[in-house]
Structures are given as C-alpha cells and as structure tokens.
Amino acid sequence: MLNLLKALVLGVIEGITEWLPISSTGHLILADEFIRLDMSDAFVEMFNVVVQLGAILAVVVLFWGKLWPFGNDRTAVRRKGEGAAAYFVRRWCVADTWIMWFKVLVAILPAMVVGLPLDDWMTEHLHTPVVVAAMLILYGILFIWMENRHKTPRIESIEGLSWAVAFGVGMFQVLSLVPGTSRSGATILGAMLLGCTRTVAAEFTFFLAIPVMFGASLIKVLKFGLDFTGAEVIVLLVGMLSAFIVSMLCIQFLMNYVKRHDFKVFGWYRIALGALVLLYFLALKPLLG
C-alpha cells in the first residue's frame, strides 16, 4: 500500500515537472531520497522513465485536433485526370498536420543518433547530484538572460516553423541528455533563441515529446523485461494515471501562462532548486550519515 502512495506522489511530480522547464530529473533525484519505491533498483530506474507515458497521453488528449493527420474533406471533388491515390490523399490527409509530423521527425533525429548509443553511459556517469544541480543552475541563468534580450520573435505558428529551425530545436534537445537540463527546458530555450514565440516553443516541445518519450519508455521496458509482477504493474499504472491527470492540468496552465508572462520565474526557480540539491547532497546528507 505504501508503494502505491509513493507511486501516486511520484506521478504528481512527473506530471508537473515534465512540462514546466524545471527538470523532472532534478525533482526526482530529491524525491528518491525521501519517497523511494521499496522495489528493485531495475524497476525503479524503469518506473522513472515509463511513468512519463502518462504525461504523454495528456498531450495526445489535449492536442488531438492538431496531432491527428487524417480528416474527411467532404468538399473535395475529384479533378479531371486526377488519379485515385492523389484524390484520396487530398480528401483524407491533413497536409499541415503531416508536415508538422515530418518536422517533428527531423527534430528528433539528433537525439536518436546521439542518445541511443550513449544512453547507458549517460545514466552511469552523469546521473549525479552535482551534474543535475549544475545543469539546473546553468539553464536557469540562460532562461533569465534570454528573457532580458527583448528580441521580437518572428515565428508565430507551428506552420511558420521552418525545417532548419525544427532541426535546430532538435540539436538543443540533444543537450537534455545531460540529467538536470530538462528536455522541455532545452527545447523551449532553443526554440525561442531561434525566433519562436513562447507559445510555439511550448507546443512544439509537447509534440516532440511524444515520439521521444515513447521511444525512451520502450527501451527501458525492453531492458527491464516483460516479466512484471502483479504488484509492479499496479504501481506503474498508478504512477502513470497520476502523471496523466496532473499533466492535463499543468499543460493547460503553461499554455495560458506563456500568453501573458515570461520564463524568468522558472529560471529563478531552477537556480534555487540547484542550490538546494547541492546543499542537501554535499552538506546535509553527509552530516545526517
């Protein structure tokens, strides 16, 4: 029963921190000190990644209209000499949505090329409190610096986001392989530096997360194996459900927030959290034994 309560709390943390640019890893590394699941290390490692599927489902539900690439244009009339295949595509495929998905594919390529070979090495060597704290503070400073530039964005819609900019955002996403960076933090920061409005940066970040996090979850599940116990399945489902519900609220909050406010508050929060991580792991934890 205690593990179910812990999974619920961890799902809430994931649902909040996955979408706000404040690093889910930074929060989970602290949470792990106090509410760690009483289960195997292999399961805990897998849980911390796969629980993100609940958060991803929230994106799919909230943005379904922008994500589903099929439609039914009843006004489409078959043109003279037009082949059946061309007519089918014109009537049933939403061109802008397909183009958006191809841009997402372009944007995830850098992370796939770099991330897949280095996944185990990153986990083994960089998943440390000092690295996480350093990235929290560094990107907190970068968010504050970026907002102080007062540069007028030139890309005000997903449709206006070029292939080059999509690839550039993908390059920034590679930086999030370092724990504590925050995937949403790196891509939002990158998109804005490349000329996107806060709204476009946030939306494209959400869309990028779908294939990236599904892929990461699949890798972790395959590494863990499919021989889950009944208790492990229930714990995982509870975490995913709480992450889904909280993500629904958090995404709507962020999309409304960025229409009227900047990201400075998240920058200051990251700096404070990074300092807290350093204080706890380098000073308080050794004293507590």
Short mmCIF file of C-alpha atoms in Angstrom, two decimals:
data_model
loop_
_atom_site.label_atom_id
_atom_site.label_comp_id
_atom_site.label_asym_id
_atom_site.label_seq_id
_atom_site.Cartn_x
_atom_site.Cartn_y
_atom_site.Cartn_z
CA MET A 1 0.00 0.00 0.00
CA LEU A 2 2.86 2.36 0.83
CA ASN A 3 4.39 1.80 -2.63
CA LEU A 4 1.08 2.78 -4.24
CA LEU A 5 1.08 6.05 -2.30
CA LYS A 6 4.69 6.70 -3.31
CA ALA A 7 3.86 5.96 -6.96
CA LEU A 8 0.98 8.41 -6.74
CA VAL A 9 3.24 11.17 -5.40
CA LEU A 10 5.99 10.43 -7.95
CA GLY A 11 3.39 10.59 -10.73
CA VAL A 12 2.29 14.01 -9.50
CA ILE A 13 5.91 15.21 -9.50
CA GLU A 14 6.38 13.85 -13.04
CA GLY A 15 3.15 15.46 -14.26
CA ILE A 16 4.25 18.88 -13.03
CA THR A 17 7.96 18.86 -13.80
CA GLU A 18 7.89 17.15 -17.21
CA TRP A 19 6.20 20.10 -18.89
CA LEU A 20 7.46 23.06 -16.90
CA PRO A 21 11.10 23.80 -17.85
CA ILE A 22 12.37 22.94 -14.36
CA SER A 23 13.80 19.41 -14.83
CA SER A 24 11.88 16.33 -13.76
CA THR A 25 15.24 14.63 -13.01
CA GLY A 26 16.19 17.37 -10.55
CA HIS A 27 12.99 16.82 -8.62
CA LEU A 28 13.00 13.04 -8.82
CA ILE A 29 16.58 12.83 -7.53
CA LEU A 30 15.44 14.68 -4.40
CA ALA A 31 12.20 12.75 -4.15
CA ASP A 32 14.14 9.49 -4.42
CA GLU A 33 15.90 10.34 -1.17
CA PHE A 34 12.66 10.52 0.78
CA ILE A 35 9.96 8.54 -1.05
CA ARG A 36 11.92 5.88 -2.94
CA LEU A 37 9.87 2.90 -4.03
CA ASP A 38 10.62 -0.22 -1.98
CA MET A 39 11.28 -2.25 -5.11
CA SER A 40 14.29 -3.40 -7.12
CA ASP A 41 16.73 -0.82 -8.50
CA ALA A 42 15.99 -2.06 -12.02
CA PHE A 43 12.26 -1.47 -11.57
CA VAL A 44 12.78 1.99 -10.04
CA GLU A 45 15.00 3.02 -12.97
CA MET A 46 12.39 1.77 -15.43
CA PHE A 47 9.49 3.35 -13.47
CA ASN A 48 11.09 6.81 -13.54
CA VAL A 49 11.08 6.71 -17.35
CA VAL A 50 7.91 4.78 -18.19
CA VAL A 51 5.77 6.90 -15.84
CA GLN A 52 6.26 9.59 -18.49
CA LEU A 53 3.80 7.74 -20.73
CA GLY A 54 1.00 9.05 -18.54
CA ALA A 55 2.26 12.58 -19.13
CA ILE A 56 2.48 11.95 -22.88
CA LEU A 57 -1.11 10.71 -23.08
CA ALA A 58 -2.19 14.09 -21.70
CA VAL A 59 -0.54 15.81 -24.68
CA VAL A 60 -2.29 13.45 -27.08
CA VAL A 61 -5.68 14.11 -25.49
CA LEU A 62 -5.32 17.90 -25.25
CA PHE A 63 -3.85 18.42 -28.73
CA TRP A 64 -5.65 15.64 -30.59
CA GLY A 65 -7.08 18.04 -33.14
CA LYS A 66 -3.59 19.24 -34.09
CA LEU A 67 -1.97 15.80 -33.94
CA TRP A 68 -4.36 13.57 -35.92
CA PRO A 69 -3.24 13.74 -39.58
CA PHE A 70 -6.38 12.26 -41.14
CA GLY A 71 -9.63 14.02 -41.97
CA ASN A 72 -12.53 13.98 -44.37
CA ASP A 73 -12.76 16.98 -46.66
CA ARG A 74 -16.31 16.48 -47.95
CA THR A 75 -15.90 19.49 -50.26
CA ALA A 76 -13.08 17.80 -52.18
CA VAL A 77 -14.16 16.92 -55.72
CA ARG A 78 -12.11 14.62 -57.89
CA ARG A 79 -10.38 16.69 -60.54
CA LYS A 80 -10.24 15.78 -64.19
CA GLY A 81 -7.33 13.45 -64.80
CA GLU A 82 -6.60 13.11 -61.08
CA GLY A 83 -5.61 9.61 -60.00
CA ALA A 84 -7.44 7.78 -57.24
CA ALA A 85 -4.42 7.88 -54.92
CA ALA A 86 -3.97 11.65 -55.32
CA TYR A 87 -7.66 12.23 -54.71
CA PHE A 88 -7.57 10.02 -51.58
CA VAL A 89 -4.61 11.94 -50.15
CA ARG A 90 -6.23 15.31 -50.87
CA ARG A 91 -9.51 14.30 -49.25
CA TRP A 92 -8.33 12.27 -46.26
CA CYS A 93 -4.93 13.69 -45.31
CA VAL A 94 -4.47 16.99 -43.45
CA ALA A 95 -1.40 18.41 -45.18
CA ASP A 96 -0.36 20.85 -42.43
CA THR A 97 -0.50 18.11 -39.82
CA TRP A 98 1.59 15.73 -41.91
CA ILE A 99 4.16 18.47 -42.46
CA MET A 100 4.24 19.14 -38.71
CA TRP A 101 4.93 15.46 -38.03
CA PHE A 102 7.74 15.41 -40.60
CA LYS A 103 9.25 18.43 -38.84
CA VAL A 104 9.00 16.52 -35.55
CA LEU A 105 10.81 13.60 -37.21
CA VAL A 106 13.58 15.94 -38.38
CA ALA A 107 13.84 17.38 -34.86
CA ILE A 108 14.18 14.01 -33.10
CA LEU A 109 16.93 12.69 -35.39
CA PRO A 110 19.83 14.35 -33.48
CA ALA A 111 18.68 12.90 -30.15
CA MET A 112 18.27 9.45 -31.72
CA VAL A 113 21.74 9.49 -33.28
CA VAL A 114 23.46 10.74 -30.12
CA GLY A 115 21.15 9.45 -27.39
CA LEU A 116 20.69 5.78 -28.27
CA PRO A 117 24.42 4.87 -28.22
CA LEU A 118 25.12 6.95 -25.10
CA ASP A 119 22.02 6.09 -23.00
CA ASP A 120 23.75 3.66 -20.63
CA TRP A 121 26.90 5.80 -20.38
CA MET A 122 24.88 8.90 -19.52
CA THR A 123 22.96 7.04 -16.81
CA GLU A 124 26.13 5.59 -15.30
CA HIS A 125 28.40 8.64 -15.36
CA LEU A 126 26.25 11.80 -15.40
CA HIS A 127 23.28 10.92 -13.23
CA THR A 128 24.83 12.53 -10.14
CA PRO A 129 23.54 15.28 -7.82
CA VAL A 130 26.39 17.64 -8.75
CA VAL A 131 25.75 17.34 -12.51
CA VAL A 132 21.99 17.73 -12.03
CA ALA A 133 22.46 20.81 -9.80
CA ALA A 134 24.95 22.38 -12.22
CA MET A 135 22.54 21.99 -15.15
CA LEU A 136 19.63 23.35 -13.12
CA ILE A 137 21.58 26.49 -12.27
CA LEU A 138 23.16 26.93 -15.72
CA TYR A 139 19.88 26.75 -17.63
CA GLY A 140 18.17 28.88 -15.01
CA ILE A 141 20.69 31.62 -15.77
CA LEU A 142 20.21 31.09 -19.52
CA PHE A 143 16.42 31.49 -19.23
CA ILE A 144 16.81 34.78 -17.37
CA TRP A 145 19.43 36.01 -19.88
CA MET A 146 17.22 35.06 -22.83
CA GLU A 147 14.18 36.87 -21.46
CA ASN A 148 16.28 40.00 -20.83
CA ARG A 149 17.28 40.20 -24.51
CA HIS A 150 13.82 41.56 -25.51
CA LYS A 151 14.17 40.21 -29.05
CA THR A 152 10.92 40.17 -31.08
CA PRO A 153 10.07 36.59 -32.20
CA ARG A 154 9.50 36.02 -35.91
CA ILE A 155 7.84 32.57 -35.82
CA GLU A 156 4.29 32.81 -34.51
CA SER A 157 2.84 29.44 -35.54
CA ILE A 158 3.90 25.81 -35.96
CA GLU A 159 3.24 26.18 -39.69
CA GLY A 160 5.74 29.04 -39.83
CA LEU A 161 8.46 26.93 -38.23
CA SER A 162 10.99 26.08 -40.96
CA TRP A 163 12.76 22.76 -41.44
CA ALA A 164 16.05 24.35 -40.42
CA VAL A 165 14.58 25.71 -37.19
CA ALA A 166 12.98 22.30 -36.45
CA PHE A 167 16.39 20.65 -36.83
CA GLY A 168 17.95 23.38 -34.69
CA VAL A 169 15.45 22.70 -31.90
CA GLY A 170 16.37 19.03 -32.22
CA MET A 171 20.03 19.92 -31.68
CA PHE A 172 19.08 21.73 -28.49
CA GLN A 173 17.13 18.63 -27.43
CA VAL A 174 20.42 16.68 -27.51
CA LEU A 175 21.57 18.86 -24.61
CA SER A 176 18.76 17.46 -22.47
CA LEU A 177 20.51 14.07 -22.45
CA VAL A 178 22.57 15.54 -19.61
CA PRO A 179 20.50 14.99 -16.42
CA GLY A 180 19.13 18.17 -14.87
CA THR A 181 18.95 20.06 -18.16
CA SER A 182 15.22 19.37 -18.67
CA ARG A 183 14.04 18.20 -22.08
CA SER A 184 11.31 20.84 -22.17
CA GLY A 185 13.75 23.43 -20.84
CA ALA A 186 16.33 22.76 -23.56
CA THR A 187 13.84 22.69 -26.44
CA ILE A 188 11.84 25.73 -25.27
CA LEU A 189 15.05 27.69 -24.76
CA GLY A 190 16.36 26.58 -28.16
CA ALA A 191 13.13 27.35 -29.99
CA MET A 192 12.95 30.83 -28.51
CA LEU A 193 16.60 31.55 -29.31
CA LEU A 194 15.82 30.50 -32.89
CA GLY A 195 12.98 33.01 -33.13
CA CYS A 196 9.83 31.22 -31.91
CA THR A 197 7.22 32.76 -29.65
CA ARG A 198 6.79 31.19 -26.22
CA THR A 199 3.54 29.55 -27.34
CA VAL A 200 5.10 27.96 -30.45
CA ALA A 201 8.16 26.88 -28.44
CA ALA A 202 5.96 25.20 -25.82
CA GLU A 203 3.66 23.50 -28.35
CA PHE A 204 6.50 22.14 -30.48
CA THR A 205 8.16 20.88 -27.30
CA PHE A 206 5.00 18.98 -26.41
CA PHE A 207 4.79 17.42 -29.87
CA LEU A 208 8.48 16.45 -29.81
CA ALA A 209 7.95 14.68 -26.51
CA ILE A 210 5.53 12.14 -27.96
CA PRO A 211 7.94 10.03 -30.08
CA VAL A 212 10.95 10.77 -27.84
CA MET A 213 9.30 9.63 -24.62
CA PHE A 214 7.50 6.70 -26.21
CA GLY A 215 10.86 5.56 -27.58
CA ALA A 216 12.67 6.05 -24.26
CA SER A 217 9.94 4.14 -22.42
CA LEU A 218 10.07 1.26 -24.90
CA ILE A 219 13.85 0.99 -24.48
CA LYS A 220 13.57 0.90 -20.67
CA VAL A 221 10.76 -1.68 -20.73
CA LEU A 222 12.74 -3.95 -23.06
CA LYS A 223 15.83 -3.61 -20.86
CA PHE A 224 13.80 -4.43 -17.75
CA GLY A 225 11.98 -7.31 -19.44
CA LEU A 226 8.28 -8.04 -19.75
CA ASP A 227 8.02 -10.34 -16.73
CA PHE A 228 6.29 -7.84 -14.43
CA THR A 229 4.78 -9.00 -11.17
CA GLY A 230 1.19 -8.01 -10.39
CA ALA A 231 2.39 -5.52 -7.78
CA GLU A 232 4.79 -3.89 -10.25
CA VAL A 233 2.06 -3.49 -12.86
CA ILE A 234 -0.28 -1.82 -10.35
CA VAL A 235 2.45 0.53 -9.08
CA LEU A 236 3.35 1.53 -12.65
CA LEU A 237 -0.29 2.13 -13.61
CA VAL A 238 -0.91 4.28 -10.51
CA GLY A 239 2.14 6.41 -11.33
CA MET A 240 1.10 6.80 -14.96
CA LEU A 241 -2.51 7.69 -14.06
CA SER A 242 -1.50 10.38 -11.59
CA ALA A 243 1.05 11.74 -14.11
CA PHE A 244 -1.71 11.86 -16.75
CA ILE A 245 -4.22 13.75 -14.59
CA VAL A 246 -1.68 16.27 -13.28
CA SER A 247 -0.19 16.76 -16.77
CA MET A 248 -3.63 17.66 -18.14
CA LEU A 249 -3.83 20.50 -15.63
CA CYS A 250 -0.18 21.54 -15.90
CA ILE A 251 -0.11 21.76 -19.72
CA GLN A 252 -3.23 23.92 -19.77
CA PHE A 253 -1.73 26.13 -17.07
CA LEU A 254 1.55 26.56 -19.00
CA MET A 255 -0.18 27.38 -22.31
CA ASN A 256 -2.26 30.07 -20.60
CA TYR A 257 0.73 31.33 -18.58
CA VAL A 258 3.08 31.89 -21.54
CA LYS A 259 0.50 34.06 -23.31
CA ARG A 260 0.92 36.76 -20.63
CA HIS A 261 4.18 36.03 -18.80
CA ASP A 262 7.83 35.19 -19.50
CA PHE A 263 10.01 32.31 -18.27
CA LYS A 264 12.09 34.26 -15.73
CA VAL A 265 10.27 32.76 -12.77
CA PHE A 266 11.27 29.28 -13.95
CA GLY A 267 14.87 30.45 -14.30
CA TRP A 268 14.98 31.68 -10.71
CA TYR A 269 13.26 28.51 -9.52
CA ARG A 270 15.87 26.36 -11.27
CA ILE A 271 18.69 28.29 -9.62
CA ALA A 272 17.08 27.88 -6.19
CA LEU A 273 16.45 24.16 -6.74
CA GLY A 274 20.01 23.61 -7.98
CA ALA A 275 21.36 25.30 -4.86
CA LEU A 276 19.07 23.12 -2.71
CA VAL A 277 20.31 19.94 -4.42
CA LEU A 278 23.94 20.97 -3.80
CA LEU A 279 23.22 21.92 -0.18
CA TYR A 280 21.50 18.64 0.58
CA PHE A 281 23.88 16.22 -1.13
CA LEU A 282 27.17 17.98 -0.33
CA ALA A 283 26.42 19.29 3.15
CA LEU A 284 23.29 17.94 4.82
CA LYS A 285 23.38 14.31 3.70
CA PRO A 286 26.98 13.70 4.89
CA LEU A 287 26.07 15.18 8.29
CA LEU A 288 22.97 13.01 8.55
CA GLY A 289 25.03 9.96 7.66
#
